[in-house]
Short mmCIF file of C-alpha atoms in Angstrom, two decimals:
data_model
loop_
_atom_site.label_atom_id
_atom_site.label_comp_id
_atom_site.label_asym_id
_atom_site.label_seq_id
_atom_site.Cartn_x
_atom_site.Cartn_y
_atom_site.Cartn_z
CA MET U 1 -3.88 48.85 82.35
CA LYS U 2 -6.95 46.86 83.53
CA ILE U 3 -6.03 43.40 84.01
CA ALA U 4 -8.40 40.33 85.03
CA PHE U 5 -6.91 37.83 87.29
CA ILE U 6 -8.55 34.20 87.24
CA GLY U 7 -7.95 32.17 90.33
CA ASP U 8 -9.72 29.87 92.51
CA GLN U 9 -11.53 30.37 95.77
CA PRO U 10 -11.40 33.80 97.58
CA VAL U 11 -8.90 34.00 100.65
CA LYS U 12 -6.61 31.42 99.12
CA VAL U 13 -3.04 31.47 97.33
CA HIS U 14 -4.66 33.52 94.26
CA GLN U 15 -6.22 36.04 96.04
CA ASN U 16 -3.27 36.79 98.00
CA ARG U 17 -1.22 37.03 95.03
CA CYS U 18 -3.21 39.48 93.39
CA ASN U 19 -3.30 41.58 96.37
CA MET U 20 0.48 41.54 95.78
CA PHE U 21 0.42 42.51 92.44
CA ARG U 22 -1.88 45.40 93.23
CA ARG U 23 0.34 46.81 95.85
CA TYR U 24 3.53 46.78 93.95
CA ILE U 25 2.18 46.64 89.93
CA PRO U 26 1.42 50.00 88.50
CA HIS U 27 -2.11 48.45 86.96
CA SER U 28 -5.24 47.67 87.44
CA PHE U 29 -5.85 44.08 88.78
CA ASP U 30 -9.70 42.78 89.68
CA PHE U 31 -9.56 39.28 91.00
CA PHE U 32 -12.16 36.97 89.76
CA THR U 33 -13.28 33.31 90.51
CA HIS U 34 -12.59 30.74 87.78
CA ASN U 35 -16.61 29.99 88.17
CA ARG U 36 -17.71 34.06 87.93
CA LYS U 37 -19.87 33.66 85.05
CA THR U 38 -19.75 37.28 84.40
CA ILE U 39 -16.37 37.21 83.38
CA ARG U 40 -16.50 36.34 79.98
CA LYS U 41 -19.19 38.78 79.44
CA ILE U 42 -17.15 41.68 81.13
CA ALA U 43 -13.70 40.42 79.89
CA LYS U 44 -13.57 42.49 76.56
CA LYS U 45 -13.34 45.65 79.50
CA TYR U 46 -9.95 44.31 80.65
CA ASP U 47 -6.33 44.52 78.42
CA ILE U 48 -5.01 41.23 79.51
CA ILE U 49 -6.59 38.15 81.06
CA TYR U 50 -4.36 36.40 84.16
CA TYR U 51 -4.73 33.21 84.57
CA ALA U 52 -3.08 32.43 87.98
CA SER U 53 -2.76 28.85 86.92
CA PHE U 54 -2.84 28.15 83.15
CA THR U 55 -4.96 24.96 83.48
CA LEU U 56 -7.85 26.94 84.87
CA TYR U 57 -8.80 27.64 81.37
CA LYS U 58 -10.00 24.25 81.01
CA LYS U 59 -12.70 25.80 83.67
CA CYS U 60 -13.16 29.23 82.24
CA PRO U 61 -11.81 29.61 79.01
CA ILE U 62 -11.41 33.18 77.60
CA LYS U 63 -11.35 34.15 74.31
CA HIS U 64 -9.02 37.74 74.64
CA PRO U 65 -6.55 38.29 72.23
CA LEU U 66 -4.16 38.70 75.29
CA VAL U 67 -4.03 35.89 77.35
CA TYR U 68 -1.50 34.83 80.22
CA GLY U 69 -1.10 32.20 82.68
CA SER U 70 1.30 30.86 85.20
CA ALA U 71 2.53 27.16 85.12
CA THR U 72 2.62 26.40 89.25
CA SER U 73 2.17 22.59 89.13
CA TRP U 74 4.45 19.56 87.76
CA LYS U 75 0.76 17.71 87.06
CA CYS U 76 1.17 19.65 83.42
CA ILE U 77 4.12 17.34 82.75
CA TYR U 78 3.38 14.16 85.05
CA GLY U 79 -0.29 14.25 85.45
CA GLU U 80 -2.89 11.92 84.32
CA THR U 81 -4.00 15.09 81.63
CA ALA U 82 -0.39 16.16 80.56
CA LYS U 83 -0.52 15.36 77.13
CA LYS U 84 -3.83 17.87 76.92
CA ASP U 85 -2.26 20.82 79.54
CA LEU U 86 1.15 20.86 77.02
CA ARG U 87 -1.34 21.68 74.21
CA LEU U 88 -3.08 24.00 75.75
CA LEU U 89 -0.14 26.32 76.80
CA ARG U 90 -0.36 27.15 72.86
CA LYS U 91 -3.22 29.41 73.84
CA PHE U 92 -1.36 31.71 75.89
CA GLN U 93 0.71 34.75 74.20
CA LYS U 94 2.75 34.88 77.62
CA VAL U 95 3.92 32.01 79.87
CA SER U 96 5.85 31.63 83.69
CA ALA U 97 6.58 29.07 85.59
CA ASN U 98 6.93 29.49 89.50
CA ASN U 99 9.63 27.00 89.67
CA LEU U 100 13.18 26.48 87.72
CA GLY U 101 12.92 23.01 87.42
CA LEU U 102 9.38 23.79 85.68
CA TRP U 103 10.55 26.33 83.76
CA LYS U 104 13.77 24.38 81.99
CA ALA U 105 11.19 21.21 81.49
CA LEU U 106 8.68 23.52 79.62
CA ARG U 107 11.05 25.54 77.59
CA ALA U 108 10.48 22.43 75.12
CA LYS U 109 7.38 23.21 74.64
CA ARG U 110 7.15 27.30 75.18
CA PRO U 111 10.94 28.64 74.38
CA ASP U 112 9.85 31.95 75.48
CA ILE U 113 8.66 30.78 78.84
CA LYS U 114 9.76 33.52 81.59
CA TYR U 115 10.65 32.65 85.12
CA LEU U 116 8.00 34.27 87.42
CA PRO U 117 8.89 32.39 91.15
CA ASN U 118 6.40 32.74 94.11
CA GLY U 119 7.34 34.89 96.86
CA VAL U 120 6.67 35.97 100.60
CA ASP U 121 5.61 39.36 102.08
CA THR U 122 8.31 39.23 104.70
CA ASN U 123 7.76 42.17 106.08
CA PHE U 124 4.18 40.23 107.19
CA PHE U 125 5.23 36.72 107.55
CA THR U 126 8.09 37.62 110.63
CA PRO U 127 9.57 35.30 113.08
CA VAL U 128 9.35 35.40 116.66
CA GLU U 129 11.11 33.68 119.99
CA ILE U 130 8.75 31.07 121.44
CA ASP U 131 10.34 28.72 124.08
CA PHE U 132 11.18 24.90 122.92
CA ASN U 133 10.17 22.10 125.28
CA PRO U 134 11.28 18.74 123.89
CA ASN U 135 9.03 17.27 126.17
CA LYS U 136 6.20 19.12 123.76
CA ILE U 137 7.25 19.44 120.07
CA GLU U 138 5.06 21.75 118.13
CA ILE U 139 4.55 20.61 114.48
CA GLY U 140 2.40 21.93 111.91
CA TRP U 141 0.84 20.70 108.55
CA VAL U 142 -1.13 22.52 105.86
CA GLY U 143 -2.63 21.32 102.77
CA ASN U 144 -5.42 20.07 100.18
CA SER U 145 -6.07 16.59 102.29
CA ASP U 146 -7.78 15.20 98.81
CA ARG U 147 -4.53 15.47 97.14
CA GLU U 148 -2.88 12.80 96.76
CA GLU U 149 0.77 14.31 96.01
CA LYS U 150 0.05 15.87 99.31
CA LYS U 151 0.70 12.82 101.16
CA TYR U 152 -1.66 13.27 103.95
CA HIS U 153 -3.35 10.06 104.25
CA SER U 154 0.14 7.71 103.14
CA ILE U 155 2.27 9.66 105.49
CA PHE U 156 1.44 12.32 107.53
CA LEU U 157 -1.57 10.33 109.53
CA PRO U 158 1.34 7.29 109.26
CA ALA U 159 3.53 9.58 111.15
CA LYS U 160 1.18 11.32 113.41
CA ALA U 161 0.01 8.27 114.57
CA ARG U 162 3.48 6.84 115.54
CA SER U 163 4.76 9.85 117.09
CA GLY U 164 4.30 9.43 121.07
CA ARG U 165 3.30 11.87 123.41
CA LYS U 166 6.05 14.67 123.41
CA ILE U 167 4.88 15.48 119.83
CA LYS U 168 1.77 18.05 119.15
CA PHE U 169 0.14 18.19 115.76
CA HIS U 170 -1.51 21.11 114.66
CA VAL U 171 -3.41 20.59 111.23
CA ILE U 172 -4.79 23.01 108.64
CA ALA U 173 -6.51 20.51 106.25
CA THR U 174 -8.56 21.93 103.59
CA SER U 175 -10.64 19.60 101.22
CA LYS U 176 -11.87 20.64 97.05
CA SER U 177 -15.15 21.23 98.70
CA SER U 178 -14.09 23.49 101.30
CA SER U 179 -15.73 27.11 100.76
CA ALA U 180 -14.14 30.21 101.17
CA ARG U 181 -15.60 31.07 104.72
CA ARG U 182 -13.77 28.23 106.18
CA LEU U 183 -10.49 29.28 105.23
CA ARG U 184 -8.07 31.31 107.40
CA SER U 185 -7.13 34.51 106.66
CA VAL U 186 -3.52 35.53 106.73
CA LYS U 187 -3.35 36.66 110.20
CA LYS U 188 -4.73 33.45 111.26
CA MET U 189 -2.29 31.63 109.15
CA ARG U 190 1.09 33.96 110.80
CA ARG U 191 -0.47 33.22 114.43
CA PHE U 192 -0.81 29.78 113.14
CA TYR U 193 3.00 29.22 112.11
CA ARG U 194 4.45 31.44 115.08
CA ASN U 195 3.72 28.93 117.35
CA LEU U 196 5.49 26.07 115.61
CA HIS U 197 8.15 24.55 116.37
CA PHE U 198 8.50 22.43 112.88
CA PHE U 199 6.71 22.74 110.15
CA LEU U 200 6.14 19.22 107.87
CA VAL U 201 5.79 19.64 104.39
CA THR U 202 4.92 15.72 102.80
CA SER U 203 4.41 16.11 99.70
CA SER U 204 5.82 14.17 97.05
CA CYS U 205 5.98 17.19 94.06
CA GLU U 206 4.83 21.22 95.27
CA GLY U 207 5.08 23.68 92.69
CA THR U 208 5.48 25.97 94.89
CA PRO U 209 5.00 25.25 98.89
CA ASN U 210 3.68 28.10 99.77
CA PRO U 211 2.98 27.39 103.32
CA ALA U 212 6.25 26.37 103.64
CA LEU U 213 7.64 29.67 102.58
CA GLU U 214 5.54 31.40 104.97
CA ALA U 215 6.81 29.39 107.82
CA ALA U 216 9.97 29.86 107.10
CA ALA U 217 9.76 33.51 106.90
CA CYS U 218 8.37 33.25 110.42
CA GLY U 219 10.97 32.00 111.74
CA VAL U 220 9.72 27.99 111.60
CA PRO U 221 12.45 25.09 110.28
CA LEU U 222 10.87 22.96 107.80
CA VAL U 223 11.04 18.87 107.72
CA THR U 224 10.24 17.90 104.07
CA THR U 225 10.54 15.12 102.18
#
């Protein structure tokens, strides 16, 4: 079976998930970004079209008898385009949700929705021992600084400004305009987590905070809202 996996930028979470599917599922997966124009032309070569986030369908609508998608954000219920997003669910033959709260909330619209949680490769993201100096505490933050729900400007930056000299912050902040070349590889991300004493999550809501899961798998305690 051939499956076209529609995601966002290469190297980011969606492509990593596609790579995991390739490793553990005995089917053929080809990764495409949602702005890849050729995907519409070759879609008929695939048995299934899978959207890593079902709202990507708005950017890359593909007519196909088997269109699957995943609900990955609470914005499809509480966001500004929630009504349109919920109607969009009808276009999918199969839909999953990546957390139990979202799964329960969407069952009224899609009683057949499946719970398919995100995971972490715990053979890759593993803990290491590091020294802890209370006079030099290393705290990490990862996320898209443009997204309001990440609270980068309203929570993280004010907290950083008040933290004092004993705390050093390590930040990987992307933006909507970040190119794939600017994103770090999974090996560099593992090295980043392993040098932290704490990992900070300031988001008001998350579908699944993948960096938090990766940091936790590396043995880093989480501090969150």
